[in-house]
Amino acid sequence: TFSFSQDVGTSFTADDVVVSLGSKGAFTRLSETRYTLLVTPPPGAVGSITVSLAATDYLNTYGTSGAANASVSQAFDAAPPTLAISSSVGAGAAAIGDLTLSFSFSEDVGTSFTADDVSVVFSAGTGQLMAFTRVSGSVWTLLIKPPAGASGRISVQVAAGAFSDLAGNANRAAANLTQDYDLVPPTLTLGSSAAGGVATGPFLLSFNFSEDVGTSFTSDDVLVSFSAGTGGSKGSLTRVSATQATMLITPPAGVKGQVSIGIAVGAFADLAGNANVSSYFGIQQYNTTGGP
């Protein structure tokens, strides 16, 4: 708004106004001494606009120029806030328990962001949204409990226009995050090359897992005891594939008995870190006497 002390007639026009940033719009004469000019800041920017008018650019009706230059500065914020979503689970890893999502904004968004602005979809099972916490004006966290006994992916989205900065600029782009989860413990099936019969010598014990257990399963996890005789042994563990391993069991010589094989709870874990929650036990009869 330009307010003059006297009538400046038609000496003052929009061309007389110097705007440091942005663009000039509608110029309106309200009266002999008052004018307005619409100024639009640069889109997507933050800063200060200086509007100035030289004393020689306006005259009263007697032809006398202004007494002094005039100027005003106006701060502006036309930059929309942005959002980055991150997970407490390491990059490329699957969650095996509760996880925390962090919402980090480029600037203070006041109270415009709420839990209702967050869309969370579980691809399998039903998870839970727990505590939603405002850490600061630019950081929020959301605690998530993935579905028990399920594996899948969490898809998180905050839509465009969901929040705004303190100047009223709304976010223009949606923010997204995907997070895998795996709360399915691995299982094991024991097998024997002498299954259904009596071993008359060394036999091959097989371990068949429901999923890859990496290097978590070793020969030390296999507990072997012989009911009769001495000198029985277990061989080294051989990895056949990502989900299968074998071990050679040699019963004591010259006796009849049974081999007891045990695998304890927590003996192995899948690649996500889920440990087995069940123990496993097997028995194989043996007769190394050479007779019936």
PDB file of C-alpha atoms in Angstrom:
ATOM      1  CA  THR A   1       0.000   0.000   0.000  1.00  0.00           C
ATOM      2  CA  PHE A   2       1.353   3.421  -0.998  1.00  0.00           C
ATOM      3  CA  SER A   3       0.009   6.333   1.107  1.00  0.00           C
ATOM      4  CA  PHE A   4       0.984   9.794  -0.025  1.00  0.00           C
ATOM      5  CA  SER A   5       0.655  13.008   1.975  1.00  0.00           C
ATOM      6  CA  GLN A   6      -0.773  14.838  -1.040  1.00  0.00           C
ATOM      7  CA  ASP A   7      -2.562  14.094  -4.300  1.00  0.00           C
ATOM      8  CA  VAL A   8       0.007  12.784  -6.804  1.00  0.00           C
ATOM      9  CA  GLY A   9      -2.390  12.821  -9.726  1.00  0.00           C
ATOM     10  CA  THR A  10      -1.304  10.521 -12.527  1.00  0.00           C
ATOM     11  CA  SER A  11       2.434  10.922 -11.867  1.00  0.00           C
ATOM     12  CA  PHE A  12       2.650   7.625  -9.972  1.00  0.00           C
ATOM     13  CA  THR A  13       2.403   4.350 -11.900  1.00  0.00           C
ATOM     14  CA  ALA A  14       3.358   0.721 -11.383  1.00  0.00           C
ATOM     15  CA  ASP A  15       6.453   1.296 -13.491  1.00  0.00           C
ATOM     16  CA  ASP A  16       7.805   3.600 -10.782  1.00  0.00           C
ATOM     17  CA  VAL A  17       7.918   0.766  -8.255  1.00  0.00           C
ATOM     18  CA  VAL A  18      11.078  -1.364  -8.056  1.00  0.00           C
ATOM     19  CA  VAL A  19      10.557  -4.887  -6.714  1.00  0.00           C
ATOM     20  CA  SER A  20      13.722  -6.798  -5.826  1.00  0.00           C
ATOM     21  CA  LEU A  21      12.193 -10.273  -6.158  1.00  0.00           C
ATOM     22  CA  GLY A  22       9.054 -11.826  -7.527  1.00  0.00           C
ATOM     23  CA  SER A  23       6.659 -10.111  -9.878  1.00  0.00           C
ATOM     24  CA  LYS A  24       4.316  -7.131  -9.928  1.00  0.00           C
ATOM     25  CA  GLY A  25       0.622  -7.670 -10.428  1.00  0.00           C
ATOM     26  CA  ALA A  26      -2.523  -5.572 -10.188  1.00  0.00           C
ATOM     27  CA  PHE A  27      -1.927  -1.842  -9.574  1.00  0.00           C
ATOM     28  CA  THR A  28      -4.960  -0.045  -8.136  1.00  0.00           C
ATOM     29  CA  ARG A  29      -5.663   3.638  -7.413  1.00  0.00           C
ATOM     30  CA  LEU A  30      -7.892   3.750  -4.336  1.00  0.00           C
ATOM     31  CA  SER A  31      -7.916   7.534  -4.023  1.00  0.00           C
ATOM     32  CA  GLU A  32      -5.820  10.597  -4.827  1.00  0.00           C
ATOM     33  CA  THR A  33      -3.343   9.587  -2.107  1.00  0.00           C
ATOM     34  CA  ARG A  34      -3.616   5.780  -1.809  1.00  0.00           C
ATOM     35  CA  TYR A  35      -2.558   3.026  -4.187  1.00  0.00           C
ATOM     36  CA  THR A  36      -2.014  -0.693  -3.923  1.00  0.00           C
ATOM     37  CA  LEU A  37       0.233  -3.075  -5.817  1.00  0.00           C
ATOM     38  CA  LEU A  38      -0.032  -6.871  -5.714  1.00  0.00           C
ATOM     39  CA  VAL A  39       3.413  -8.470  -5.390  1.00  0.00           C
ATOM     40  CA  THR A  40       3.895 -12.227  -5.873  1.00  0.00           C
ATOM     41  CA  PRO A  41       7.009 -13.791  -4.311  1.00  0.00           C
ATOM     42  CA  PRO A  42       9.124 -16.252  -6.352  1.00  0.00           C
ATOM     43  CA  PRO A  43       7.507 -19.694  -6.220  1.00  0.00           C
ATOM     44  CA  GLY A  44       9.196 -22.267  -4.033  1.00  0.00           C
ATOM     45  CA  ALA A  45      11.534 -19.752  -2.405  1.00  0.00           C
ATOM     46  CA  VAL A  46      12.150 -18.187   0.992  1.00  0.00           C
ATOM     47  CA  GLY A  47      13.628 -14.749   1.535  1.00  0.00           C
ATOM     48  CA  SER A  48      12.835 -11.045   1.675  1.00  0.00           C
ATOM     49  CA  ILE A  49      11.393  -8.715  -0.956  1.00  0.00           C
ATOM     50  CA  THR A  50      12.356  -5.047  -1.004  1.00  0.00           C
ATOM     51  CA  VAL A  51       9.904  -2.650  -2.654  1.00  0.00           C
ATOM     52  CA  SER A  52      11.238   0.842  -3.333  1.00  0.00           C
ATOM     53  CA  LEU A  53      10.096   4.119  -4.849  1.00  0.00           C
ATOM     54  CA  ALA A  54      12.404   7.011  -5.734  1.00  0.00           C
ATOM     55  CA  ALA A  55      11.421  10.522  -4.608  1.00  0.00           C
ATOM     56  CA  THR A  56      11.723  11.753  -8.187  1.00  0.00           C
ATOM     57  CA  ASP A  57       9.137   9.248  -9.422  1.00  0.00           C
ATOM     58  CA  TYR A  58       6.065  10.975  -8.038  1.00  0.00           C
ATOM     59  CA  LEU A  59       4.830  14.606  -8.066  1.00  0.00           C
ATOM     60  CA  ASN A  60       2.068  16.526  -6.430  1.00  0.00           C
ATOM     61  CA  THR A  61      -0.383  18.498  -8.557  1.00  0.00           C
ATOM     62  CA  TYR A  62       1.969  21.509  -8.488  1.00  0.00           C
ATOM     63  CA  GLY A  63       4.796  19.476 -10.008  1.00  0.00           C
ATOM     64  CA  THR A  64       6.822  19.132  -6.836  1.00  0.00           C
ATOM     65  CA  SER A  65       8.625  15.807  -6.512  1.00  0.00           C
ATOM     66  CA  GLY A  66       8.653  13.744  -3.383  1.00  0.00           C
ATOM     67  CA  ALA A  67      10.712  14.706  -0.374  1.00  0.00           C
ATOM     68  CA  ALA A  68      12.440  11.341   0.085  1.00  0.00           C
ATOM     69  CA  ASN A  69      12.830   7.864  -1.309  1.00  0.00           C
ATOM     70  CA  ALA A  70      10.523   5.243   0.203  1.00  0.00           C
ATOM     71  CA  SER A  71      11.058   1.509   0.678  1.00  0.00           C
ATOM     72  CA  VAL A  72       9.771  -1.445   2.630  1.00  0.00           C
ATOM     73  CA  SER A  73      11.024  -5.027   3.091  1.00  0.00           C
ATOM     74  CA  GLN A  74       8.750  -8.013   3.460  1.00  0.00           C
ATOM     75  CA  ALA A  75       9.852 -11.511   4.436  1.00  0.00           C
ATOM     76  CA  PHE A  76       8.225 -14.292   2.407  1.00  0.00           C
ATOM     77  CA  ASP A  77       8.025 -18.085   2.483  1.00  0.00           C
ATOM     78  CA  ALA A  78       6.702 -19.772  -0.643  1.00  0.00           C
ATOM     79  CA  ALA A  79       8.653 -23.011  -0.158  1.00  0.00           C
ATOM     80  CA  PRO A  80       6.574 -26.121   0.615  1.00  0.00           C
ATOM     81  CA  PRO A  81       7.800 -28.353   3.448  1.00  0.00           C
ATOM     82  CA  THR A  82       9.233 -31.762   2.595  1.00  0.00           C
ATOM     83  CA  LEU A  83       9.233 -35.030   4.512  1.00  0.00           C
ATOM     84  CA  ALA A  84      11.640 -37.963   4.822  1.00  0.00           C
ATOM     85  CA  ILE A  85      10.439 -41.199   6.445  1.00  0.00           C
ATOM     86  CA  SER A  86      12.951 -43.633   7.949  1.00  0.00           C
ATOM     87  CA  SER A  87      12.816 -46.884   9.916  1.00  0.00           C
ATOM     88  CA  SER A  88      14.688 -47.977  13.030  1.00  0.00           C
ATOM     89  CA  VAL A  89      15.460 -51.242  11.224  1.00  0.00           C
ATOM     90  CA  GLY A  90      18.742 -51.209   9.327  1.00  0.00           C
ATOM     91  CA  ALA A  91      18.780 -50.765   5.566  1.00  0.00           C
ATOM     92  CA  GLY A  92      17.891 -53.960   3.733  1.00  0.00           C
ATOM     93  CA  ALA A  93      16.938 -55.768   6.949  1.00  0.00           C
ATOM     94  CA  ALA A  94      13.573 -57.198   7.943  1.00  0.00           C
ATOM     95  CA  ALA A  95      11.887 -56.258  11.209  1.00  0.00           C
ATOM     96  CA  ILE A  96      11.514 -59.189  13.628  1.00  0.00           C
ATOM     97  CA  GLY A  97       9.762 -57.164  16.306  1.00  0.00           C
ATOM     98  CA  ASP A  98       8.460 -53.680  17.045  1.00  0.00           C
ATOM     99  CA  LEU A  99       9.957 -50.897  14.944  1.00  0.00           C
ATOM    100  CA  THR A 100       9.904 -47.106  15.041  1.00  0.00           C
ATOM    101  CA  LEU A 101       9.214 -44.918  12.031  1.00  0.00           C
ATOM    102  CA  SER A 102      10.667 -41.402  12.088  1.00  0.00           C
ATOM    103  CA  PHE A 103       9.057 -38.542  10.171  1.00  0.00           C
ATOM    104  CA  SER A 104      11.582 -35.755   9.613  1.00  0.00           C
ATOM    105  CA  PHE A 105      10.282 -32.516   8.095  1.00  0.00           C
ATOM    106  CA  SER A 106      12.355 -29.826   6.426  1.00  0.00           C
ATOM    107  CA  GLU A 107      10.794 -27.228   8.724  1.00  0.00           C
ATOM    108  CA  ASP A 108       8.326 -26.813  11.565  1.00  0.00           C
ATOM    109  CA  VAL A 109       4.856 -28.015  10.568  1.00  0.00           C
ATOM    110  CA  GLY A 110       3.167 -27.084  13.817  1.00  0.00           C
ATOM    111  CA  THR A 111       0.167 -29.253  14.632  1.00  0.00           C
ATOM    112  CA  SER A 112      -0.839 -29.809  11.001  1.00  0.00           C
ATOM    113  CA  PHE A 113       0.572 -33.361  11.005  1.00  0.00           C
ATOM    114  CA  THR A 114      -1.330 -36.067  12.878  1.00  0.00           C
ATOM    115  CA  ALA A 115      -1.445 -39.863  13.040  1.00  0.00           C
ATOM    116  CA  ASP A 116      -4.441 -39.766  10.692  1.00  0.00           C
ATOM    117  CA  ASP A 117      -2.153 -38.446   7.952  1.00  0.00           C
ATOM    118  CA  VAL A 118      -0.114 -41.667   7.973  1.00  0.00           C
ATOM    119  CA  SER A 119      -1.320 -44.601   5.876  1.00  0.00           C
ATOM    120  CA  VAL A 120       0.156 -47.949   6.992  1.00  0.00           C
ATOM    121  CA  VAL A 121      -0.665 -51.157   5.086  1.00  0.00           C
ATOM    122  CA  PHE A 122       0.555 -54.663   6.029  1.00  0.00           C
ATOM    123  CA  SER A 123       0.778 -57.097   3.111  1.00  0.00           C
ATOM    124  CA  ALA A 124       0.142 -60.086   5.400  1.00  0.00           C
ATOM    125  CA  GLY A 125      -1.453 -60.333   8.829  1.00  0.00           C
ATOM    126  CA  THR A 126      -2.756 -57.517  10.985  1.00  0.00           C
ATOM    127  CA  GLY A 127      -0.243 -55.243  12.646  1.00  0.00           C
ATOM    128  CA  GLN A 128      -0.802 -52.501  15.186  1.00  0.00           C
ATOM    129  CA  LEU A 129      -0.007 -48.794  15.257  1.00  0.00           C
ATOM    130  CA  MET A 130       1.224 -47.933  18.710  1.00  0.00           C
ATOM    131  CA  ALA A 131       2.536 -44.653  20.151  1.00  0.00           C
ATOM    132  CA  PHE A 132       2.546 -41.579  17.884  1.00  0.00           C
ATOM    133  CA  THR A 133       4.927 -39.024  19.406  1.00  0.00           C
ATOM    134  CA  ARG A 134       5.770 -35.408  18.582  1.00  0.00           C
ATOM    135  CA  VAL A 135       9.487 -35.097  19.302  1.00  0.00           C
ATOM    136  CA  SER A 136       9.762 -31.529  18.008  1.00  0.00           C
ATOM    137  CA  GLY A 137       8.126 -29.217  15.495  1.00  0.00           C
ATOM    138  CA  SER A 138       9.893 -31.055  12.695  1.00  0.00           C
ATOM    139  CA  VAL A 139      10.166 -34.640  13.981  1.00  0.00           C
ATOM    140  CA  TRP A 140       7.492 -37.228  14.825  1.00  0.00           C
ATOM    141  CA  THR A 141       7.803 -40.945  15.554  1.00  0.00           C
ATOM    142  CA  LEU A 142       5.368 -43.836  15.206  1.00  0.00           C
ATOM    143  CA  LEU A 143       5.806 -47.191  16.958  1.00  0.00           C
ATOM    144  CA  ILE A 144       4.593 -50.148  14.883  1.00  0.00           C
ATOM    145  CA  LYS A 145       3.997 -53.752  15.933  1.00  0.00           C
ATOM    146  CA  PRO A 146       4.173 -56.061  12.880  1.00  0.00           C
ATOM    147  CA  PRO A 147       1.771 -59.015  12.638  1.00  0.00           C
ATOM    148  CA  ALA A 148       2.837 -61.906  14.854  1.00  0.00           C
ATOM    149  CA  GLY A 149       3.734 -65.095  13.028  1.00  0.00           C
ATOM    150  CA  ALA A 150       3.669 -63.465   9.593  1.00  0.00           C
ATOM    151  CA  SER A 151       6.121 -62.133   7.046  1.00  0.00           C
ATOM    152  CA  GLY A 152       5.503 -59.452   4.468  1.00  0.00           C
ATOM    153  CA  ARG A 153       5.969 -55.765   3.767  1.00  0.00           C
ATOM    154  CA  ILE A 154       4.760 -52.595   5.438  1.00  0.00           C
ATOM    155  CA  SER A 155       3.866 -49.781   3.029  1.00  0.00           C
ATOM    156  CA  VAL A 156       3.836 -46.307   4.576  1.00  0.00           C
ATOM    157  CA  GLN A 157       2.597 -43.162   2.846  1.00  0.00           C
ATOM    158  CA  VAL A 158       1.900 -39.550   3.734  1.00  0.00           C
ATOM    159  CA  ALA A 159      -0.103 -37.963   0.925  1.00  0.00           C
ATOM    160  CA  ALA A 160       0.504 -34.627  -0.775  1.00  0.00           C
ATOM    161  CA  GLY A 161      -1.308 -31.825   1.042  1.00  0.00           C
ATOM    162  CA  ALA A 162      -1.317 -33.681   4.347  1.00  0.00           C
ATOM    163  CA  PHE A 163       0.624 -31.060   6.318  1.00  0.00           C
ATOM    164  CA  SER A 164       1.810 -27.466   6.031  1.00  0.00           C
ATOM    165  CA  ASP A 165       4.508 -25.209   7.421  1.00  0.00           C
ATOM    166  CA  LEU A 166       3.870 -22.273   9.740  1.00  0.00           C
ATOM    167  CA  ALA A 167       3.494 -19.971   6.724  1.00  0.00           C
ATOM    168  CA  GLY A 168       0.663 -22.157   5.418  1.00  0.00           C
ATOM    169  CA  ASN A 169       2.529 -23.844   2.568  1.00  0.00           C
ATOM    170  CA  ALA A 170       1.261 -27.412   2.128  1.00  0.00           C
ATOM    171  CA  ASN A 171       3.511 -30.287   1.051  1.00  0.00           C
ATOM    172  CA  ARG A 172       3.320 -30.830  -2.690  1.00  0.00           C
ATOM    173  CA  ALA A 173       4.745 -34.352  -2.862  1.00  0.00           C
ATOM    174  CA  ALA A 174       3.787 -37.571  -1.124  1.00  0.00           C
ATOM    175  CA  ALA A 175       6.367 -39.360   1.036  1.00  0.00           C
ATOM    176  CA  ASN A 176       6.692 -43.136   1.005  1.00  0.00           C
ATOM    177  CA  LEU A 177       8.550 -45.943   2.769  1.00  0.00           C
ATOM    178  CA  THR A 178       8.490 -49.733   2.542  1.00  0.00           C
ATOM    179  CA  GLN A 179       9.740 -51.964   5.344  1.00  0.00           C
ATOM    180  CA  ASP A 180       9.903 -55.759   5.252  1.00  0.00           C
ATOM    181  CA  TYR A 181       9.009 -57.775   8.322  1.00  0.00           C
ATOM    182  CA  ASP A 182       9.522 -61.435   9.218  1.00  0.00           C
ATOM    183  CA  LEU A 183       8.123 -62.819  12.436  1.00  0.00           C
ATOM    184  CA  VAL A 184       7.951 -66.435  11.247  1.00  0.00           C
ATOM    185  CA  PRO A 185      10.403 -68.683  13.141  1.00  0.00           C
ATOM    186  CA  PRO A 186      12.179 -71.371  11.099  1.00  0.00           C
ATOM    187  CA  THR A 187      11.244 -75.035  11.577  1.00  0.00           C
ATOM    188  CA  LEU A 188      13.184 -78.259  11.114  1.00  0.00           C
ATOM    189  CA  THR A 189      12.444 -81.774   9.896  1.00  0.00           C
ATOM    190  CA  LEU A 190      14.889 -84.530  10.836  1.00  0.00           C
ATOM    191  CA  GLY A 191      15.528 -87.456   8.507  1.00  0.00           C
ATOM    192  CA  SER A 192      17.694 -90.569   8.477  1.00  0.00           C
ATOM    193  CA  SER A 193      19.028 -92.712   5.656  1.00  0.00           C
ATOM    194  CA  ALA A 194      18.013 -95.680   7.830  1.00  0.00           C
ATOM    195  CA  ALA A 195      14.568 -94.339   8.656  1.00  0.00           C
ATOM    196  CA  GLY A 196      11.959 -97.043   9.197  1.00  0.00           C
ATOM    197  CA  GLY A 197      14.621 -99.683   9.775  1.00  0.00           C
ATOM    198  CA  VAL A 198      17.647-100.514  11.888  1.00  0.00           C
ATOM    199  CA  ALA A 199      21.015 -99.038  11.043  1.00  0.00           C
ATOM    200  CA  THR A 200      23.703-101.730  10.727  1.00  0.00           C
ATOM    201  CA  GLY A 201      26.505 -99.193  10.393  1.00  0.00           C
ATOM    202  CA  PRO A 202      27.033 -95.488   9.773  1.00  0.00           C
ATOM    203  CA  PHE A 203      23.938 -93.647   8.542  1.00  0.00           C
ATOM    204  CA  LEU A 204      23.309 -90.181   7.232  1.00  0.00           C
ATOM    205  CA  LEU A 205      21.241 -87.800   9.361  1.00  0.00           C
ATOM    206  CA  SER A 206      19.525 -85.044   7.363  1.00  0.00           C
ATOM    207  CA  PHE A 207      18.321 -81.624   8.545  1.00  0.00           C
ATOM    208  CA  ASN A 208      15.654 -79.961   6.413  1.00  0.00           C
ATOM    209  CA  PHE A 209      14.829 -76.373   7.351  1.00  0.00           C
ATOM    210  CA  SER A 210      11.761 -74.378   6.350  1.00  0.00           C
ATOM    211  CA  GLU A 211      14.012 -71.511   5.250  1.00  0.00           C
ATOM    212  CA  ASP A 212      17.656 -70.510   5.001  1.00  0.00           C
ATOM    213  CA  VAL A 213      19.320 -70.486   8.437  1.00  0.00           C
ATOM    214  CA  GLY A 214      22.676 -69.234   7.198  1.00  0.00           C
ATOM    215  CA  THR A 215      25.594 -70.280   9.379  1.00  0.00           C
ATOM    216  CA  SER A 216      23.585 -70.267  12.615  1.00  0.00           C
ATOM    217  CA  PHE A 217      23.311 -74.072  12.674  1.00  0.00           C
ATOM    218  CA  THR A 218      26.502 -76.007  13.442  1.00  0.00           C
ATOM    219  CA  SER A 219      27.467 -79.516  14.540  1.00  0.00           C
ATOM    220  CA  ASP A 220      27.565 -78.263  18.136  1.00  0.00           C
ATOM    221  CA  ASP A 221      23.788 -77.754  17.927  1.00  0.00           C
ATOM    222  CA  VAL A 222      23.257 -81.488  17.331  1.00  0.00           C
ATOM    223  CA  LEU A 223      23.105 -83.471  20.576  1.00  0.00           C
ATOM    224  CA  VAL A 224      23.749 -87.179  20.012  1.00  0.00           C
ATOM    225  CA  SER A 225      23.690 -89.970  22.615  1.00  0.00           C
ATOM    226  CA  PHE A 226      23.968 -93.733  22.219  1.00  0.00           C
ATOM    227  CA  SER A 227      22.006 -96.052  24.550  1.00  0.00           C
ATOM    228  CA  ALA A 228      24.517 -98.914  24.318  1.00  0.00           C
ATOM    229  CA  GLY A 229      28.171 -99.333  23.526  1.00  0.00           C
ATOM    230  CA  THR A 230      31.051 -96.929  23.363  1.00  0.00           C
ATOM    231  CA  GLY A 231      32.936 -95.262  20.578  1.00  0.00           C
ATOM    232  CA  GLY A 232      29.922 -93.958  18.673  1.00  0.00           C
ATOM    233  CA  SER A 233      30.458 -90.594  16.991  1.00  0.00           C
ATOM    234  CA  LYS A 234      28.908 -87.815  14.967  1.00  0.00           C
ATOM    235  CA  GLY A 235      30.691 -86.471  11.932  1.00  0.00           C
ATOM    236  CA  SER A 236      31.014 -82.924  10.674  1.00  0.00           C
ATOM    237  CA  LEU A 237      28.013 -80.996   9.419  1.00  0.00           C
ATOM    238  CA  THR A 238      27.791 -80.713   5.641  1.00  0.00           C
ATOM    239  CA  ARG A 239      25.749 -77.908   4.074  1.00  0.00           C
ATOM    240  CA  VAL A 240      23.906 -79.367   1.076  1.00  0.00           C
ATOM    241  CA  SER A 241      21.857 -76.268   0.222  1.00  0.00           C
ATOM    242  CA  ALA A 242      20.517 -73.125   1.830  1.00  0.00           C
ATOM    243  CA  THR A 243      17.862 -75.174   3.632  1.00  0.00           C
ATOM    244  CA  GLN A 244      19.465 -78.614   3.990  1.00  0.00           C
ATOM    245  CA  ALA A 245      22.420 -80.104   5.856  1.00  0.00           C
ATOM    246  CA  THR A 246      23.627 -83.631   6.605  1.00  0.00           C
ATOM    247  CA  MET A 247      25.721 -85.333   9.265  1.00  0.00           C
ATOM    248  CA  LEU A 248      27.194 -88.851   9.323  1.00  0.00           C
ATOM    249  CA  ILE A 249      26.386 -90.764  12.513  1.00  0.00           C
ATOM    250  CA  THR A 250      28.513 -93.813  13.388  1.00  0.00           C
ATOM    251  CA  PRO A 251      26.985 -96.094  16.065  1.00  0.00           C
ATOM    252  CA  PRO A 252      29.190 -98.058  18.506  1.00  0.00           C
ATOM    253  CA  ALA A 253      30.469-101.370  17.087  1.00  0.00           C
ATOM    254  CA  GLY A 254      29.184-104.761  18.148  1.00  0.00           C
ATOM    255  CA  VAL A 255      26.065-103.701  20.041  1.00  0.00           C
ATOM    256  CA  LYS A 256      22.364-103.066  19.697  1.00  0.00           C
ATOM    257  CA  GLY A 257      20.759 -99.818  20.835  1.00  0.00           C
ATOM    258  CA  GLN A 258      19.290 -96.531  19.772  1.00  0.00           C
ATOM    259  CA  VAL A 259      20.701 -93.148  18.897  1.00  0.00           C
ATOM    260  CA  SER A 260      18.909 -90.142  20.412  1.00  0.00           C
ATOM    261  CA  ILE A 261      19.236 -86.904  18.444  1.00  0.00           C
ATOM    262  CA  GLY A 262      18.197 -83.575  19.957  1.00  0.00           C
ATOM    263  CA  ILE A 263      18.077 -79.958  18.744  1.00  0.00           C
ATOM    264  CA  ALA A 264      17.343 -77.361  21.419  1.00  0.00           C
ATOM    265  CA  VAL A 265      15.100 -74.283  21.253  1.00  0.00           C
ATOM    266  CA  GLY A 266      17.086 -71.338  19.936  1.00  0.00           C
ATOM    267  CA  ALA A 267      19.705 -73.520  18.267  1.00  0.00           C
ATOM    268  CA  PHE A 268      19.347 -71.841  14.857  1.00  0.00           C
ATOM    269  CA  ALA A 269      17.829 -68.733  13.298  1.00  0.00           C
ATOM    270  CA  ASP A 270      16.682 -67.564   9.881  1.00  0.00           C
ATOM    271  CA  LEU A 271      18.382 -64.747   7.997  1.00  0.00           C
ATOM    272  CA  ALA A 272      16.032 -62.204   9.575  1.00  0.00           C
ATOM    273  CA  GLY A 273      17.148 -63.287  13.057  1.00  0.00           C
ATOM    274  CA  ASN A 274      14.125 -65.343  14.144  1.00  0.00           C
ATOM    275  CA  ALA A 275      15.266 -68.285  16.269  1.00  0.00           C
ATOM    276  CA  ASN A 276      13.502 -71.670  16.335  1.00  0.00           C
ATOM    277  CA  VAL A 277      10.866 -71.797  19.064  1.00  0.00           C
ATOM    278  CA  SER A 278      10.511 -75.589  19.165  1.00  0.00           C
ATOM    279  CA  SER A 279      12.957 -78.318  20.117  1.00  0.00           C
ATOM    280  CA  TYR A 280      13.405 -81.384  17.913  1.00  0.00           C
ATOM    281  CA  PHE A 281      14.038 -85.010  18.885  1.00  0.00           C
ATOM    282  CA  GLY A 282      14.630 -88.160  16.890  1.00  0.00           C
ATOM    283  CA  ILE A 283      15.510 -91.819  17.525  1.00  0.00           C
ATOM    284  CA  GLN A 284      17.250 -94.285  15.240  1.00  0.00           C
ATOM    285  CA  GLN A 285      17.682 -97.937  16.154  1.00  0.00           C
ATOM    286  CA  TYR A 286      21.041 -99.573  15.428  1.00  0.00           C
ATOM    287  CA  ASN A 287      22.457-103.114  15.423  1.00  0.00           C
ATOM    288  CA  THR A 288      26.151-103.431  14.680  1.00  0.00           C
ATOM    289  CA  THR A 289      26.559-106.991  15.986  1.00  0.00           C
ATOM    290  CA  GLY A 290      26.450-108.493  12.544  1.00  0.00           C
ATOM    291  CA  GLY A 291      23.543-110.677  13.592  1.00  0.00           C
ATOM    292  CA  PRO A 292      19.788-110.407  14.034  1.00  0.00           C
TER     293      PRO A 292
END
